[in-house]
mmCIF file of N, CA, C and O in Angstrom:
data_model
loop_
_atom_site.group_PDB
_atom_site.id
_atom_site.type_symbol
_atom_site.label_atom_id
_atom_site.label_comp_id
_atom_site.label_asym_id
_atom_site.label_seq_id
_atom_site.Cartn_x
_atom_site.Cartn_y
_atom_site.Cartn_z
ATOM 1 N N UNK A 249 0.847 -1.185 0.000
ATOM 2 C CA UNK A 249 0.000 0.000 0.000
ATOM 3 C C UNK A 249 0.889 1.245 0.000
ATOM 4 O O UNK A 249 1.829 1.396 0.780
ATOM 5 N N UNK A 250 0.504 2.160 -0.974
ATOM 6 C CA UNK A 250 1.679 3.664 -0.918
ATOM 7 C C UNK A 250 0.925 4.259 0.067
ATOM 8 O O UNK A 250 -0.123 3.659 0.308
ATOM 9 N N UNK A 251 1.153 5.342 0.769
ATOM 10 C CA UNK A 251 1.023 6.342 1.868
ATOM 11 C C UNK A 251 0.985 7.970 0.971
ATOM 12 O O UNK A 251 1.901 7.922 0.150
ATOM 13 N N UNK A 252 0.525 8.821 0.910
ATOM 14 C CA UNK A 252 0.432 10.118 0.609
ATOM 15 C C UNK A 252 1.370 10.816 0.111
ATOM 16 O O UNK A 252 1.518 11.388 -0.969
ATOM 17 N N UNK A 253 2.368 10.629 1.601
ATOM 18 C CA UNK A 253 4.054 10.772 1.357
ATOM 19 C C UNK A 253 4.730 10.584 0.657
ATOM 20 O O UNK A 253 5.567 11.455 0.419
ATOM 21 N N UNK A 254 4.744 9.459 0.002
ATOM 22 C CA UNK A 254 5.429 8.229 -1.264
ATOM 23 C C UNK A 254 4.415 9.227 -2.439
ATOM 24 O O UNK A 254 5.021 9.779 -3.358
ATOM 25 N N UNK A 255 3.594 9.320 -2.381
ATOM 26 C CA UNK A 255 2.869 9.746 -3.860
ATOM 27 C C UNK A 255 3.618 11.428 -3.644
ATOM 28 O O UNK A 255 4.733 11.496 -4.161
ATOM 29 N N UNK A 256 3.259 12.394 -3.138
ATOM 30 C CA UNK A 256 4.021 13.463 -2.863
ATOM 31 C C UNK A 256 5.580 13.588 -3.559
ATOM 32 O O UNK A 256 6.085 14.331 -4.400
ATOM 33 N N UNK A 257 6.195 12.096 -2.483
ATOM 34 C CA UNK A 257 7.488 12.673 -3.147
ATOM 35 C C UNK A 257 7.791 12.371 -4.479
ATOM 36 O O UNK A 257 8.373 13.140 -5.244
ATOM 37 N N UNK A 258 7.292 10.960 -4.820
ATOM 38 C CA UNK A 258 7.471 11.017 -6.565
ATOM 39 C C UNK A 258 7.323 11.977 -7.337
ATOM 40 O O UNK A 258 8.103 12.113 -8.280
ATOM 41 N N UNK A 259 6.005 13.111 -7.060
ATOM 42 C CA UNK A 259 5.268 14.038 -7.953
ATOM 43 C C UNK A 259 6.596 15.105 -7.682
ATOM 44 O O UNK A 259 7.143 15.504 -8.710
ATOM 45 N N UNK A 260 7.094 15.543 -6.506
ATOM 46 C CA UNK A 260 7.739 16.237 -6.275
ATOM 47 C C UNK A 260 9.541 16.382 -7.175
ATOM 48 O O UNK A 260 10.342 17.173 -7.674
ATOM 49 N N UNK A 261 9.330 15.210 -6.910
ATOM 50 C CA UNK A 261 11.134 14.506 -8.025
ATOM 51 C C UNK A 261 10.981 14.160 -9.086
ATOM 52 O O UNK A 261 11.910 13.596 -9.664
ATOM 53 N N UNK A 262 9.558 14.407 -9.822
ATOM 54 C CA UNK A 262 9.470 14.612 -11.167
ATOM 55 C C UNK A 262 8.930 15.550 -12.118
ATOM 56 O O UNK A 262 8.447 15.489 -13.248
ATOM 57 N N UNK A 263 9.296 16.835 -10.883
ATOM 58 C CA UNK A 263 8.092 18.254 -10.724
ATOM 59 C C UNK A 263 8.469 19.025 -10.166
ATOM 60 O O UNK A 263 8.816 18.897 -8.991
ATOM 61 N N UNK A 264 8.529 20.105 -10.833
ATOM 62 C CA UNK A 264 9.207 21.212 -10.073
ATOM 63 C C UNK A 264 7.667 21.781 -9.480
ATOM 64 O O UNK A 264 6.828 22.064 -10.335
ATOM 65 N N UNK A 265 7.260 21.965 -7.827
ATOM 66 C CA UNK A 265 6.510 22.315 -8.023
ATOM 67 C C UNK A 265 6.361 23.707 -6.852
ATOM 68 O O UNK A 265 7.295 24.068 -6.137
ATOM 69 N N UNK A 266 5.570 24.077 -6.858
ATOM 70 C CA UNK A 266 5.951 25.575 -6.326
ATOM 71 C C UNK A 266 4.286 25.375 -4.545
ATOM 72 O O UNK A 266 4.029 26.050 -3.548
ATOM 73 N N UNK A 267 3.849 24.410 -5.013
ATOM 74 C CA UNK A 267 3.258 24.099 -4.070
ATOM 75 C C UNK A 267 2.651 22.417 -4.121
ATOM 76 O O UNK A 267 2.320 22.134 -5.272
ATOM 77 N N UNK A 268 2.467 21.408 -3.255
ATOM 78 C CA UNK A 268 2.260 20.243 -3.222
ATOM 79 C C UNK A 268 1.578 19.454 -2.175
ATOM 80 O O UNK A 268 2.203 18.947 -1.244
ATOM 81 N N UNK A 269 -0.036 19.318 -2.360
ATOM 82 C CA UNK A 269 -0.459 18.595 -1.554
ATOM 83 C C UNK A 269 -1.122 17.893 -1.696
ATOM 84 O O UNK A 269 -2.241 18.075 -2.176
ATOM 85 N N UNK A 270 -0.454 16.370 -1.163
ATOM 86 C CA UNK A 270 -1.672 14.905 -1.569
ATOM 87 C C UNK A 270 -2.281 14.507 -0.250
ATOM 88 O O UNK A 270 -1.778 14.594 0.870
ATOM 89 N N UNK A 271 -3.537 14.026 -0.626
ATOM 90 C CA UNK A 271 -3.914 13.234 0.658
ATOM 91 C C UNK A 271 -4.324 11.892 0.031
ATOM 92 O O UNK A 271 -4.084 11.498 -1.111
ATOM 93 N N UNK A 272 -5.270 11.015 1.426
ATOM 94 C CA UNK A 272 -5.778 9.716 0.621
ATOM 95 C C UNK A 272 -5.460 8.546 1.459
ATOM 96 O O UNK A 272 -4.702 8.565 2.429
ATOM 97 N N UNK A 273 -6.083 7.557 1.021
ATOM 98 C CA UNK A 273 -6.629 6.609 2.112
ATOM 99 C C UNK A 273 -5.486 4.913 1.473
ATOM 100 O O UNK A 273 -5.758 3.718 1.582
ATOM 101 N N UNK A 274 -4.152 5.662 0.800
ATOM 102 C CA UNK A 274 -3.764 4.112 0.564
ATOM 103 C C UNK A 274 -4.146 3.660 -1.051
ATOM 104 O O UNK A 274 -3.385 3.058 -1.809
ATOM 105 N N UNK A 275 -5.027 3.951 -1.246
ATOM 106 C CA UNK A 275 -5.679 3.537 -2.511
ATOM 107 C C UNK A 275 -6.133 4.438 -3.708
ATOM 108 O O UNK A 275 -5.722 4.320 -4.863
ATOM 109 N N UNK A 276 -6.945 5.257 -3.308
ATOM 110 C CA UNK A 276 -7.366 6.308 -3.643
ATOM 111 C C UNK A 276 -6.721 7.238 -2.957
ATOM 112 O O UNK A 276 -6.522 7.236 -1.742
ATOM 113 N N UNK A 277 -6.289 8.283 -3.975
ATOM 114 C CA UNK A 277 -5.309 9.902 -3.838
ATOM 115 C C UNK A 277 -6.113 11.288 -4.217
ATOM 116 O O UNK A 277 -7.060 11.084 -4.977
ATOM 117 N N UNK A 278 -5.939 12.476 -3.882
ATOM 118 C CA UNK A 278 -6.492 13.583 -4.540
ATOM 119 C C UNK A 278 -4.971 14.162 -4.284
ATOM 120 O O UNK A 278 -4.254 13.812 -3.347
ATOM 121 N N UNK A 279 -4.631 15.088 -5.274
ATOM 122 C CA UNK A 279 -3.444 15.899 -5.291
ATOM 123 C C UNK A 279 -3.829 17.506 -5.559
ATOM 124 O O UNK A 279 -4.713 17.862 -6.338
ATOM 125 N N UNK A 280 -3.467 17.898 -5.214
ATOM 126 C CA UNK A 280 -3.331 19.582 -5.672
ATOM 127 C C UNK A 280 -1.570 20.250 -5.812
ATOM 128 O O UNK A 280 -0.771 20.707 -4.995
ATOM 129 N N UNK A 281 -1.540 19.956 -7.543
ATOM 130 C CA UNK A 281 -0.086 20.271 -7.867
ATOM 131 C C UNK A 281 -0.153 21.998 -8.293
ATOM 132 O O UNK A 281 -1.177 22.471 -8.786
ATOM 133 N N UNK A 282 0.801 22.648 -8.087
ATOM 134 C CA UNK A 282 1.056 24.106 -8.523
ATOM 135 C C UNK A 282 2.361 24.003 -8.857
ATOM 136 O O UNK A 282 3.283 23.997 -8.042
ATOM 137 N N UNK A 283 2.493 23.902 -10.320
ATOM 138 C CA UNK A 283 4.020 24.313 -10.712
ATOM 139 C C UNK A 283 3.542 24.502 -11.918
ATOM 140 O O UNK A 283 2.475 24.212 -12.459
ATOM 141 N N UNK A 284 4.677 25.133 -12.317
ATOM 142 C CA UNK A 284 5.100 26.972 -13.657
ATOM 143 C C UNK A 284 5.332 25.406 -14.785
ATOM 144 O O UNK A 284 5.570 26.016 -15.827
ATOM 145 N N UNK A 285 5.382 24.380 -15.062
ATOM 146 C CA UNK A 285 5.644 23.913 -15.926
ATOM 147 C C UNK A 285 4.164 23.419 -16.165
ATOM 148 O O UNK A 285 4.213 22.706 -17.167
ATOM 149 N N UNK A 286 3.059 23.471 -15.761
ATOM 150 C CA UNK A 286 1.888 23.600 -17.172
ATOM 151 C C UNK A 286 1.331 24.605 -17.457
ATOM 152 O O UNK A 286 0.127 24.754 -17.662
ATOM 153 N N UNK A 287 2.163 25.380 -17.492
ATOM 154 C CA UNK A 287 1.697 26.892 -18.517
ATOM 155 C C UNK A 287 1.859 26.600 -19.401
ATOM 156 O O UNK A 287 2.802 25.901 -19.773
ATOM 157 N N UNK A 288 0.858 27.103 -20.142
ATOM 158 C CA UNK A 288 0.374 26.745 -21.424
ATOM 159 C C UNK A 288 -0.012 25.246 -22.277
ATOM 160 O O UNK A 288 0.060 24.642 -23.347
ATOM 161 N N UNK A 289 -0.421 25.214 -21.013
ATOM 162 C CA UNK A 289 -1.158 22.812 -21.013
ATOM 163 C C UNK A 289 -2.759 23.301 -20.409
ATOM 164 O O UNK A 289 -3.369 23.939 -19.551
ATOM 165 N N UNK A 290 -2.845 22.511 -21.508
ATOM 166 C CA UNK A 290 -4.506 22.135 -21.151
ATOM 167 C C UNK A 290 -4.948 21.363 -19.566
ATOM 168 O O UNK A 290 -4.140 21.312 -18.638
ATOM 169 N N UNK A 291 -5.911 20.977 -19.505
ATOM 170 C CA UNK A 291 -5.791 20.197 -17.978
ATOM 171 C C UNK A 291 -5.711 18.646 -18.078
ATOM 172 O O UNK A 291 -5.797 17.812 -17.177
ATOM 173 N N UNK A 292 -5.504 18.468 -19.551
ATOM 174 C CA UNK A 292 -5.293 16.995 -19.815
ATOM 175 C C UNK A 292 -3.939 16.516 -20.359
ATOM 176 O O UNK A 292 -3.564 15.344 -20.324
ATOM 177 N N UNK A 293 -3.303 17.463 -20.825
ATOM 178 C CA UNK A 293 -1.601 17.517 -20.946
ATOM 179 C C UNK A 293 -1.016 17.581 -19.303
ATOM 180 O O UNK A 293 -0.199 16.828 -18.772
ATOM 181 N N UNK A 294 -1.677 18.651 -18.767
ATOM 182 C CA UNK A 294 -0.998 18.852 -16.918
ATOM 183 C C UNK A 294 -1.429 17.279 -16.566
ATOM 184 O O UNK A 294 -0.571 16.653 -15.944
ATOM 185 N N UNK A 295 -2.068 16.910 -16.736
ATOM 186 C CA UNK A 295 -2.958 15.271 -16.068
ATOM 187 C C UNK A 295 -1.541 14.492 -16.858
ATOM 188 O O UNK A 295 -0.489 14.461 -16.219
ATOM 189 N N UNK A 296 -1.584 14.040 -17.895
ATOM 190 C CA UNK A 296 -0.764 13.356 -18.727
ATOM 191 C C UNK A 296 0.609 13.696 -17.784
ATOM 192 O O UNK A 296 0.997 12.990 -16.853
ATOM 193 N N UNK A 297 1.182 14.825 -18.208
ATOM 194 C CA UNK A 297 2.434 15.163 -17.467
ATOM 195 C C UNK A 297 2.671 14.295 -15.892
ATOM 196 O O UNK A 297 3.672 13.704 -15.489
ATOM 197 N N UNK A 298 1.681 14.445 -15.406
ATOM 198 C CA UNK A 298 2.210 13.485 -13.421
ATOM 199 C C UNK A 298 1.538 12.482 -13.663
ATOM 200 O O UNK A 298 1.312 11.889 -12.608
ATOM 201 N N UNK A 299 0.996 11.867 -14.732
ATOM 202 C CA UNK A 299 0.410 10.363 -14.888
ATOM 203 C C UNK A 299 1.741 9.589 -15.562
ATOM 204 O O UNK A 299 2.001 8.401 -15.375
ATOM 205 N N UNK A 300 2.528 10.515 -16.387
ATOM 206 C CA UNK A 300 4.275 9.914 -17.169
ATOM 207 C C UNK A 300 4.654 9.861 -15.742
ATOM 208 O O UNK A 300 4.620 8.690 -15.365
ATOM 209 N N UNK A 301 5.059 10.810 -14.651
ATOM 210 C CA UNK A 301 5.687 10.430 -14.062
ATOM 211 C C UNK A 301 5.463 9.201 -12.890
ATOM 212 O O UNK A 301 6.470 8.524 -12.684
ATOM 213 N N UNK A 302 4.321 8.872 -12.155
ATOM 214 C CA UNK A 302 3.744 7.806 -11.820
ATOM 215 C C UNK A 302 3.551 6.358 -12.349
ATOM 216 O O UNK A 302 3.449 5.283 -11.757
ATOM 217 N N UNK A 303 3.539 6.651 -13.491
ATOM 218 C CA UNK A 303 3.093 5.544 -14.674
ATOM 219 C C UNK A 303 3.567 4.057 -13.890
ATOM 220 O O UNK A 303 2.719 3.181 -13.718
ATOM 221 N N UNK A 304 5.136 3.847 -13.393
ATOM 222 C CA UNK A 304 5.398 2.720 -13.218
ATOM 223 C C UNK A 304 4.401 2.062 -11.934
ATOM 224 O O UNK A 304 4.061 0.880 -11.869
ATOM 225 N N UNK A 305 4.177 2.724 -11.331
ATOM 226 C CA UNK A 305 3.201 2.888 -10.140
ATOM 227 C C UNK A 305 2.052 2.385 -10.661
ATOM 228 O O UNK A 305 1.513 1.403 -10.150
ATOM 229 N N UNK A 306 1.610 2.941 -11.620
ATOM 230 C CA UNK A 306 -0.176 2.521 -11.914
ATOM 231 C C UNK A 306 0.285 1.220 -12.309
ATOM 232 O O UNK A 306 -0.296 0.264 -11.796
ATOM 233 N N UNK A 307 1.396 0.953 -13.275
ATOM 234 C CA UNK A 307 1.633 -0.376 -14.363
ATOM 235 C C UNK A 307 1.675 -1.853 -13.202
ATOM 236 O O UNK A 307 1.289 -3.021 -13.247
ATOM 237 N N UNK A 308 2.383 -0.964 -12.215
ATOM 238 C CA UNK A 308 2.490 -2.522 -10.996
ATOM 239 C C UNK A 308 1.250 -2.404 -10.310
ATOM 240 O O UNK A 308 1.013 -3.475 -9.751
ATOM 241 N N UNK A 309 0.576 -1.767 -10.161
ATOM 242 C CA UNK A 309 -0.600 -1.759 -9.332
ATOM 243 C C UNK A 309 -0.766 -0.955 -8.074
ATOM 244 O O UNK A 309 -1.804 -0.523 -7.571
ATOM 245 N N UNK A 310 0.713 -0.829 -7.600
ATOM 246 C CA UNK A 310 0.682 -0.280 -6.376
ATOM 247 C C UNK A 310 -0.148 1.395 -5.975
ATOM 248 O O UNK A 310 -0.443 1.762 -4.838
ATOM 249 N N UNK A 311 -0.359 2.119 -7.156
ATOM 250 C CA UNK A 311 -0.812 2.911 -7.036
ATOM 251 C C UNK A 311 -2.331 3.053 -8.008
ATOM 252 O O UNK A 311 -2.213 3.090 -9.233
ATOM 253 N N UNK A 312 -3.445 3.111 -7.500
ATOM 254 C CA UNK A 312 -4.524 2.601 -8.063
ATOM 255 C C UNK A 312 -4.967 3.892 -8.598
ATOM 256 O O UNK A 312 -5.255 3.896 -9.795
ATOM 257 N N UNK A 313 -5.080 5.005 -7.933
ATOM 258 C CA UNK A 313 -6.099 6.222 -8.341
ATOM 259 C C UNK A 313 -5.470 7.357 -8.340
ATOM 260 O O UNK A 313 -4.382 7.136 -7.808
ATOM 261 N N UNK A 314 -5.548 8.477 -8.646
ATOM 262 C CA UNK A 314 -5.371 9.532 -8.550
ATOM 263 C C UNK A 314 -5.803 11.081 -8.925
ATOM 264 O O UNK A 314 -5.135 11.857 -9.608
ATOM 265 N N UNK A 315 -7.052 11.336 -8.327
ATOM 266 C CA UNK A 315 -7.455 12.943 -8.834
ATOM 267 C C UNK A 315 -6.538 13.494 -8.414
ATOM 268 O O UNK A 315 -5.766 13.153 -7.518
ATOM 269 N N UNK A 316 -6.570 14.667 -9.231
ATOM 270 C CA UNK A 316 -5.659 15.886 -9.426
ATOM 271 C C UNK A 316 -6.254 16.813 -9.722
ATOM 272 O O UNK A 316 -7.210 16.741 -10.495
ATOM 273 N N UNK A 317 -5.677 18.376 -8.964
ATOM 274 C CA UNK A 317 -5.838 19.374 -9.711
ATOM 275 C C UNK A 317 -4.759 20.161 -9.943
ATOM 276 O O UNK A 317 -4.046 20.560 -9.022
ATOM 277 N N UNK A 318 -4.565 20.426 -11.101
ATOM 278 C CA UNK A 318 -3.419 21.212 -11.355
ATOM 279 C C UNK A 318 -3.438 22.710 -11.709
ATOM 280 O O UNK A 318 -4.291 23.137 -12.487
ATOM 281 N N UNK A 319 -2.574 23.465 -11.190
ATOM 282 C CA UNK A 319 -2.774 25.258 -11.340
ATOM 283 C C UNK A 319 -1.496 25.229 -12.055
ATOM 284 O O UNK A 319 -0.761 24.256 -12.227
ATOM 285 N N UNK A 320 -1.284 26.867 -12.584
ATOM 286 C CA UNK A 320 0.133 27.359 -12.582
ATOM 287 C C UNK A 320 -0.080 28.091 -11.648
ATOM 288 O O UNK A 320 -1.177 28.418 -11.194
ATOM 289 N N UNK A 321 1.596 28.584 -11.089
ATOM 290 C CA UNK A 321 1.308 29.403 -9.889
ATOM 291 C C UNK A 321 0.395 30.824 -9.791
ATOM 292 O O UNK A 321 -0.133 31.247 -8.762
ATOM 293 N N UNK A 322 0.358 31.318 -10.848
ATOM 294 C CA UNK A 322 -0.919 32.013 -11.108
ATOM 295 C C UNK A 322 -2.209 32.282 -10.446
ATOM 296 O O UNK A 322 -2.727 33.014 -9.603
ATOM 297 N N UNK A 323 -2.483 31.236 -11.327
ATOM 298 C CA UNK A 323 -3.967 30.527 -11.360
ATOM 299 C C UNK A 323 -3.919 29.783 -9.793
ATOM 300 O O UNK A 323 -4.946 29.960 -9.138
ATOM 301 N N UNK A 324 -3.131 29.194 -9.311
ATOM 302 C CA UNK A 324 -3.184 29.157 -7.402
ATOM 303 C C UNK A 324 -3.322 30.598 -6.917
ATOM 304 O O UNK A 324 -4.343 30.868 -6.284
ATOM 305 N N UNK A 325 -2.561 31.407 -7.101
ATOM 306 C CA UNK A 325 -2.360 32.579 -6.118
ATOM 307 C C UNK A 325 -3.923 33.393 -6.346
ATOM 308 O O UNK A 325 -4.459 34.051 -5.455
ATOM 309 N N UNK A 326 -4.579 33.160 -7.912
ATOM 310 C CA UNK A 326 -5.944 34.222 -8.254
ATOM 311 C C UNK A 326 -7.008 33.208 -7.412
ATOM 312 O O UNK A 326 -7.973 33.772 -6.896
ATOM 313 N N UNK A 327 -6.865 31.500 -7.217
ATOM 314 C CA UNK A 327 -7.703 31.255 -6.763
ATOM 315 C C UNK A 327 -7.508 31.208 -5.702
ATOM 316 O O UNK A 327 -8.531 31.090 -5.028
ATOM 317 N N UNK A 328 -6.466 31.252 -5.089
ATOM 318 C CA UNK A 328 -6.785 31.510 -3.426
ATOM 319 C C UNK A 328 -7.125 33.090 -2.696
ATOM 320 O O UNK A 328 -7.203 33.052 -1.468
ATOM 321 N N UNK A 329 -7.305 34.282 -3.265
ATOM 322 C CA UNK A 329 -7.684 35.655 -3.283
ATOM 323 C C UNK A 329 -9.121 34.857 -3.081
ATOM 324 O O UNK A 329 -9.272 34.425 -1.938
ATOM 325 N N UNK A 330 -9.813 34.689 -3.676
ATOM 326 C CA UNK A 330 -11.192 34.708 -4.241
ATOM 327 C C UNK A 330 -12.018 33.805 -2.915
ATOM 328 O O UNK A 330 -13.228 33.585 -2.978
#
């Protein structure tokens, strides 16, 4: 079973990211990534992008799920004002 932590740091060492927080029960994950490298990505290229880096994870099983939301730091800083 991965732990939060383990999903975190992968996203983190394959991601520059400017803010990073996963939670989740072992099985099922939700992430909220903020990093300057999906500017100018759709939300299914940003998805694609930390699904390459996980990938070996989903392929063995050990990591089953993962929502995401992804910002640029931007788009974090306008939605946390609001």
């Amino acid at each position: 079973m991965m732990h939060p932590e383990r999903v975190q740091q992968l996203i983190a060492a394959g991601l520059p990211c400017e803010h990073l927080q996963v939670s989740g029960d072992g099985h099922h994950f939700e992430a909220l990534i903020v990093s300057a490298s999906f500017a100018g990505r759709n939300r299914v290229q940003r998805q694609q992008l930390v699904n390459r880096i996980l990938q070996q994870h989903f392929d063995s099983g050990e990591l089953h799920a993962l929502s995401m939301k992804t910002q640029t730091p931007a788009e974090w800083r306008d939605a946390s004002r609001g």
